[in-house]
Tab-separated table of C-alpha atoms and ligand atoms in Angstrom:
chain	number	residue	atom	x	y	z
A	830	MET	CA	245.086	162.107	267.300
A	831	PHE	CA	246.638	159.182	265.563
A	832	THR	CA	244.365	156.959	263.484
A	833	LYS	CA	245.570	153.835	261.515
A	834	ASP	CA	243.658	154.940	258.389
A	835	LEU	CA	245.480	158.362	258.305
A	836	SER	CA	242.181	160.242	258.142
A	837	PHE	CA	243.434	162.517	260.847
A	838	ILE	CA	246.046	164.279	258.590
A	839	GLY	CA	244.876	163.906	254.898
A	840	TRP	CA	246.616	162.702	251.775
A	841	ASP	CA	248.174	166.013	250.923
A	842	GLU	CA	250.038	165.963	254.268
A	843	VAL	CA	250.878	162.244	253.797
A	844	LYS	CA	252.493	163.327	250.528
A	845	ARG	CA	254.361	166.102	252.148
A	846	ARG	CA	255.710	163.775	254.901
A	847	GLN	CA	256.773	161.240	252.163
A	848	LEU	CA	258.740	163.915	250.270
A	849	GLU	CA	260.376	165.003	253.574
A	850	ARG	CA	261.851	161.500	253.956
A	851	VAL	CA	262.427	160.605	250.404
A	852	SER	CA	266.237	160.441	251.002
A	853	LEU	CA	265.564	157.004	252.578
A	854	ALA	CA	264.544	155.613	249.080
A	855	PRO	CA	268.280	155.282	247.789
A	856	GLN	CA	269.123	153.266	250.900
A	857	TRP	CA	266.250	150.961	250.458
A	858	ILE	CA	266.850	150.610	246.760
A	859	GLU	CA	270.607	149.612	247.612
A	860	LEU	CA	269.687	147.213	250.449
A	861	THR	CA	267.405	145.245	248.017
A	862	ASN	CA	269.817	145.525	244.958
A	863	LEU	CA	266.990	146.844	242.939
A	864	ALA	CA	267.879	146.902	239.233
A	865	PRO	CA	266.306	147.556	235.833
A	866	GLY	CA	263.837	144.900	234.626
A	867	MET	CA	262.844	143.790	238.190
A	868	ILE	CA	259.343	143.012	239.478
A	869	VAL	CA	258.548	144.952	242.611
A	870	VAL	CA	255.541	144.864	244.863
A	871	ASP	CA	254.968	148.114	246.852
A	872	ILE	CA	252.546	147.390	249.663
A	873	GLY	CA	250.707	150.517	250.967
A	874	PRO	CA	252.230	153.106	248.626
A	875	GLY	CA	250.047	155.928	249.832
A	876	PRO	CA	250.415	158.982	247.493
A	877	GLY	CA	253.339	157.132	245.710
A	878	VAL	CA	256.418	159.233	246.263
A	879	PHE	CA	258.462	156.032	246.907
A	880	THR	CA	256.659	154.054	244.147
A	881	ARG	CA	257.977	156.743	241.682
A	882	GLU	CA	261.521	156.176	242.915
A	883	TYR	CA	261.202	152.259	242.510
A	884	ALA	CA	259.577	152.640	238.984
A	885	LYS	CA	262.401	154.830	237.755
A	886	VAL	CA	264.929	152.132	238.773
A	887	VAL	CA	263.287	149.127	237.156
A	888	GLY	CA	262.507	151.154	234.017
A	889	LYS	CA	260.544	149.882	231.051
A	890	PRO	CA	261.337	146.182	231.176
A	891	GLY	CA	260.403	146.203	234.847
A	892	LYS	CA	257.160	146.523	236.740
A	893	VAL	CA	255.938	148.009	240.061
A	894	TYR	CA	252.723	146.552	241.495
A	895	ALA	CA	251.286	149.118	244.015
A	896	ILE	CA	248.890	147.556	246.380
A	897	GLU	CA	246.888	150.110	248.227
A	898	LYS	CA	243.608	149.613	250.291
A	899	SER	CA	242.601	153.349	250.390
A	900	PRO	CA	240.649	154.569	247.283
A	901	GLN	CA	241.414	158.140	248.381
A	902	ALA	CA	245.152	157.340	248.317
A	903	ILE	CA	244.885	155.760	244.942
A	904	GLU	CA	243.400	158.954	243.474
A	905	PHE	CA	246.586	160.811	244.704
A	906	LEU	CA	248.706	157.891	243.512
A	907	GLN	CA	247.327	158.030	239.878
A	908	ILE	CA	248.068	161.922	239.715
A	909	GLY	CA	251.606	161.391	241.095
A	910	LEU	CA	252.334	158.371	238.734
A	911	LYS	CA	251.295	160.209	235.541
A	912	LYS	CA	253.679	159.384	232.624
A	913	LEU	CA	254.880	156.131	234.243
A	914	ASP	CA	253.543	153.170	232.321
A	915	ASN	CA	255.434	150.449	234.226
A	916	VAL	CA	253.322	150.933	237.506
A	917	GLN	CA	250.247	148.940	237.999
A	918	VAL	CA	247.819	150.216	240.766
A	919	ARG	CA	245.588	147.625	242.615
A	920	LEU	CA	242.937	148.394	245.206
A	921	ALA	CA	243.458	145.561	247.685
A	922	ASP	CA	244.024	144.980	251.365
A	923	ALA	CA	247.291	142.999	251.929
A	924	GLU	CA	246.026	141.564	255.074
A	925	HIS	CA	243.648	139.378	252.896
A	926	GLY	CA	246.252	137.943	250.441
A	927	LEU	CA	248.130	139.031	247.370
A	928	THR	CA	246.565	137.532	244.248
A	929	ASP	CA	247.158	137.875	240.404
A	930	ILE	CA	250.800	139.308	240.814
A	931	PRO	CA	253.776	137.634	239.598
A	932	ARG	CA	256.439	136.390	242.043
A	933	PRO	CA	258.374	139.667	242.762
A	934	ASP	CA	262.087	140.263	242.933
A	935	VAL	CA	261.586	142.797	245.746
A	936	VAL	CA	258.663	143.703	248.138
A	937	PHE	CA	258.760	147.049	249.895
A	938	VAL	CA	256.565	147.523	252.997
A	939	THR	CA	257.517	150.930	254.327
A	940	ASP	CA	255.586	152.754	257.157
A	941	VAL	CA	252.607	150.436	256.619
A	942	LEU	CA	252.632	147.903	259.223
A	943	HIS	CA	251.721	150.080	262.149
A	944	HIS	CA	248.698	151.163	260.172
A	945	THR	CA	247.406	147.630	259.788
A	946	ASP	CA	245.092	145.723	262.028
A	947	SER	CA	247.381	142.553	261.653
A	948	PRO	CA	251.067	142.855	260.620
A	949	ARG	CA	251.068	139.091	260.895
A	950	ASP	CA	248.554	138.710	258.191
A	951	VAL	CA	250.499	141.098	255.873
A	952	LEU	CA	253.611	139.174	256.339
A	953	LYS	CA	251.634	135.829	255.712
A	954	SER	CA	250.297	137.188	252.440
A	955	ILE	CA	253.873	138.295	251.443
A	956	PHE	CA	255.174	134.776	252.382
A	957	GLU	CA	252.627	133.184	250.028
A	958	LEU	CA	253.599	135.440	247.231
A	959	VAL	CA	257.523	135.511	247.123
A	960	HIS	CA	260.166	132.986	246.290
A	961	SER	CA	263.332	132.335	248.301
A	962	ASN	CA	265.368	134.752	246.240
A	963	SER	CA	262.919	137.573	246.744
A	964	LYS	CA	263.970	140.461	249.052
A	965	ILE	CA	261.446	142.014	251.357
A	966	LEU	CA	262.288	145.338	252.866
A	967	ILE	CA	260.251	146.518	255.831
A	968	ALA	CA	260.888	149.815	257.376
A	969	GLU	CA	259.084	151.314	260.302
A	970	TYR	CA	259.423	154.320	262.664
A	971	ASP	CA	261.447	153.286	265.734
A	972	PRO	CA	259.645	153.473	269.213
A	973	ALA	CA	263.111	153.676	270.729
A	974	ALA	CA	263.719	157.004	268.870
A	975	ASP	CA	262.948	160.313	270.433
A	976	GLY	CA	259.600	161.047	268.771
A	977	LYS	CA	260.462	164.442	267.035
A	978	VAL	CA	259.139	163.226	263.673
A	979	GLY	CA	256.411	160.586	262.667
A	980	PRO	CA	253.832	158.871	264.636
A	981	PRO	CA	253.615	158.932	268.556
A	982	LEU	CA	255.999	156.547	270.135
A	983	GLU	CA	253.122	154.487	271.563
A	984	HIS	CA	251.682	153.622	268.035
A	985	ARG	CA	255.147	152.449	266.692
A	986	LEU	CA	256.170	148.838	266.170
A	987	ASP	CA	259.076	147.526	268.111
A	988	ALA	CA	261.916	146.093	265.809
A	989	ASN	CA	262.302	143.156	268.069
A	990	VAL	CA	258.538	142.224	267.951
A	991	LEU	CA	258.704	142.430	264.035
A	992	PHE	CA	261.784	140.414	264.003
A	993	GLU	CA	260.060	137.673	266.018
A	994	LEU	CA	256.915	137.864	263.905
A	995	ALA	CA	258.778	137.667	260.709
A	996	THR	CA	260.683	134.573	261.948
A	997	GLU	CA	257.466	132.881	263.017
A	998	VAL	CA	255.909	133.408	259.762
A	999	GLY	CA	258.988	131.730	257.997
A	1000	PHE	CA	261.381	134.570	256.879
A	1001	THR	CA	264.938	134.920	257.873
A	1002	VAL	CA	266.069	138.378	258.789
A	1003	GLU	CA	269.196	139.070	256.675
A	1004	SER	CA	270.002	142.466	258.223
A	1005	THR	CA	268.506	145.012	260.379
A	1006	GLU	CA	269.621	148.619	261.343
A	1007	THR	CA	268.349	152.026	262.384
A	1008	GLN	CA	268.220	154.708	259.803
A	1009	ASP	CA	267.492	158.526	259.555
A	1010	TYR	CA	264.132	159.916	260.290
A	1011	GLU	CA	263.767	157.670	263.225
A	1012	HIS	CA	263.411	154.597	261.088
A	1013	TYR	CA	264.743	151.205	261.182
A	1014	TYR	CA	264.587	148.457	258.550
A	1015	LEU	CA	264.459	144.612	258.374
A	1016	LEU	CA	265.587	142.898	255.322
A	1017	LEU	CA	263.954	139.510	254.912
A	1018	ARG	CA	264.057	136.469	252.868
A	1019	ARG	CA	261.595	133.555	252.664
A	1020	THR	CA	263.257	130.473	254.420
A	1021	LYS	CA	260.571	127.805	254.922
A	1022	LEU	CA	259.306	126.150	251.739
B	1083	SAM	C1	251.937	155.989	256.068
B	1083	SAM	S1	251.329	155.412	254.373
B	1083	SAM	C2	253.020	154.858	253.940
B	1083	SAM	C3	253.111	155.122	252.350
B	1083	SAM	C4	254.575	154.661	251.927
B	1083	SAM	N1	254.798	153.163	251.872
B	1083	SAM	C5	255.692	155.323	252.672
B	1083	SAM	O1	256.776	154.656	252.988
B	1083	SAM	O2	255.634	156.563	252.793
B	1083	SAM	C6	250.650	153.956	254.768
B	1083	SAM	C7	249.830	153.460	253.532
B	1083	SAM	O3	249.499	152.160	253.784
B	1083	SAM	C8	248.183	151.793	253.374
B	1083	SAM	N2	247.750	150.553	253.991
B	1083	SAM	C9	247.598	150.290	255.255
B	1083	SAM	N3	247.168	148.993	255.427
B	1083	SAM	C10	247.140	148.475	254.250
B	1083	SAM	C11	246.762	147.205	253.822
B	1083	SAM	N4	246.435	146.230	254.700
B	1083	SAM	N5	246.908	146.887	252.491
B	1083	SAM	C12	247.247	147.829	251.619
B	1083	SAM	N6	247.592	149.056	252.015
B	1083	SAM	C13	247.526	149.415	253.305
B	1083	SAM	C14	247.428	153.139	253.829
B	1083	SAM	O4	246.246	153.297	253.189
B	1083	SAM	C15	248.420	154.169	253.432
B	1083	SAM	O5	248.325	154.645	252.252
């Protein structure tokens, strides 16, 4: 049975599933033009398979802030991120604001929003954090896909619903498309000042 806090599968399994779809990382990195020296915020990193990929790209002059609300996930994350000193892990709930973080070049929110109580509040927190040049990459499992991998179709977030929500909060959707592993992405920029 699906639960938003992922307690129904355990973090080993979450990590296995991340590794299964890690080929999405290069696409997300390319879409955001992620480059050495950039500042990244990775919201809901879980065991950190994707966080590692971002940290490798930004390198030593860059920084990745991994914002995770589950202390158990953070234990996994710390193990997975050994030897990477350009990642800062923070225990925090992104629905309640993102504080003490510099304005990022890129924000990743991948497969997180359908685990939150209020996707709108997460988007509002991001809106307060970013500047108009920041790129925000949201990826989710598509409820219009066939449901062979990932969460049950009825627990997924519709791309059109997220598109409207993001626009209401003050973002422009620069591009959106379906991807492998039953995913779609939205690439956002902050429009309202
Ligand atoms: C399915 S995992 C996704 C991990 C990774 N982003 C990926 O693409 O594989 C969802 C993660 O988001 C975290 N999460 C959910 N709601 C959150 C919130 N409001 N603030 C921070 N982390 C959150 C969960 O604890 C979990 O580790």
